[in-house]
Amino acid sequence: MTTTLKTAFGGGLRVTLAAALLACSSVAALAATELKIGHGHSEQHSFHLALEKFAELLEEKAPGTFDVSIFANAQLGSEREMQEQLTFGGLEMTVTGVLGIYEPKLALMELPFLFRDRDHVLAAQHSEPVTNLVADLPSKGLRLVGFLENGFRNITNSVRPINAPGDVNGLKIRTPENQAQIETFRALGAQPTPMPFSELYAALRQGVVDGQENPLQNIHDGKLYEAQAHLALTGHIYNSAYVVVSEAFFQGLPADAQEALLAAADEAGEWQLYYMAERDGELLQMLRDEGMEVSEPDKDAFLEATAPAYDVFYQQYGDEARDFVTAIQGL
């Protein structure tokens, strides 16, 4: 079937039905809601893989609703900058480890040796205490929609092997801009030096800091082994990254699209957590193959040495912090 349309120039334009349908489908595609996601790691990092999984799940749950673009390697800014962009509509979604800038009590989630294992982590993430902890974020322009595993954090440095808490004393250690990590390393007698992950490799190379603490995947993915000789498997903090969306963006979605986004984020997060559980041994061997000297300190000694970090938060938040810790430990 064909039809003839009059153009503005007075001539006739023959359009086939197939072409008209193609044009309609193109308009529908253009109508998909843009969803830009930024993160600070490489395209091989599990965060990127999880976000690709999220996009796949989202398309299954809400076909054609979203046009997802993922930007790796801090292309859109540092973690702090990207989450700030969410608040004024410059970005729809990000993965961040510094959400505590907007909700300082999130540092309670990263107190040393709070979590027993990954099953404990999953139970906590879906618990009422954690839901209550982030309840004020929407009023600040952000909404937590999921978690990704950073993992159990370990210490690396270029000065000496770490076999006991006293070996950390005096070392200048880079930490994230997160109070829990800062207080943990103060308790160990180190000099915590907060800085963005995107600046860490250069800081290690230039000797600005002696060492740092990160999960195995970040140590490997960031090629930190090129500047660090010693790796201590302290597992001192379990660290989640937070999947966050712009609250204005979220409220602009219809209810079914909101539900699809939340479900896809939750499923992608759980997929990534178990993916990382399977990769731990592989990552450790890869770091050994790169020449890192690995030590396995007594974790009970580190648990005792880092206990003063809890006192800082108890003094700051009182019974609210004590009740939160008790509730999480009891799960």
Steps between C-alpha positions, in 0.01 A plus 500: 500500500626850419372847559598844373582786734507863389829664583557858598645553153177399328622169362385149580693253717421131471543313828461127535318358800820322600688828506226662706514219751878533518464869568250429777733245660784752485287756679417240766867423545575869538233518767691258726615664823871575502684335788868593523706309757849602607760314705870533574643162401596322178272311265648173633407582861208316655314831546489541123395137451225545759376816330487315167299230680274773643437640150417151371258433788343843463428436132340167590280658766412820310563442128579818310446725802862600563797592283793402723855633452785395733806722540805334661840627618368815671418652160224703665701602806610365837259310724431818694442698180271242344276466803481879518385503137203284603373777726468758222402276208835473323502120533238235566692224681841422647694253713668670793697419811467847651125522556584581861550858384119518485425256783793484744341217699563267206851474642347267758464245218878497464618459855784249532404131519126580511405224255569129537464401133313584179173341614509730801561793264196413287280467808613843619447668165136393497438575868284764666796667679673567167175619338456745787863612473451632145144630541605867478695473174204586270462837673862568394434414135627139504347155529686181589374224268757226552840380615803367320779314670829676540597216729708432807776761514868411532811709557785549253816705543848552358690511833474168684294182542205530739468206736354674806315825578823664617640471147245756379615760753648810337412407143333766286195314369260628238135446594177594326325817614318289757510546875493128584820431308665814636423410862603137447846603388533761772434219748785304339739792538522574128471839333174472301506712185159529328499542123293386198581159353567667165802675658635197688729338242693822442524563875652156555742540210613841623535389863233741623370207709667177612202279445126463473217262582259352249329176400698265277311593184589870538864419573522292185278710273681819601841336441602608849740206513726703272570736791444271800711203602310378808141377535352412841172305499348684794139504374451778753189660345231366270428779260194542280473750221165673473287507185329836510256682272390858476182541705358744244565244225342220704189702584460585131456132413162323494446251782561190286832641376602579859422143603698360206801715584498398867462131420774507234741678736435250779546195275814640336650571841442147625639358175818708541547404866510128422711561190758670720487220758610261225779732382679557833741210464573582137573866580733408784700268276519767231645746752754241613591442135561874467763470773315615811617353830188381685462471878204368699495680837299385802160667449413479868795726577376754245145475635627593846728775371224667294234493775560869587348593162161394640539733795536799268158429347340419835616837629376672185159332461433351844242227544393523135842367394509236775150379410588483130816296563317266738221449246740422214715270711184313604388416147 
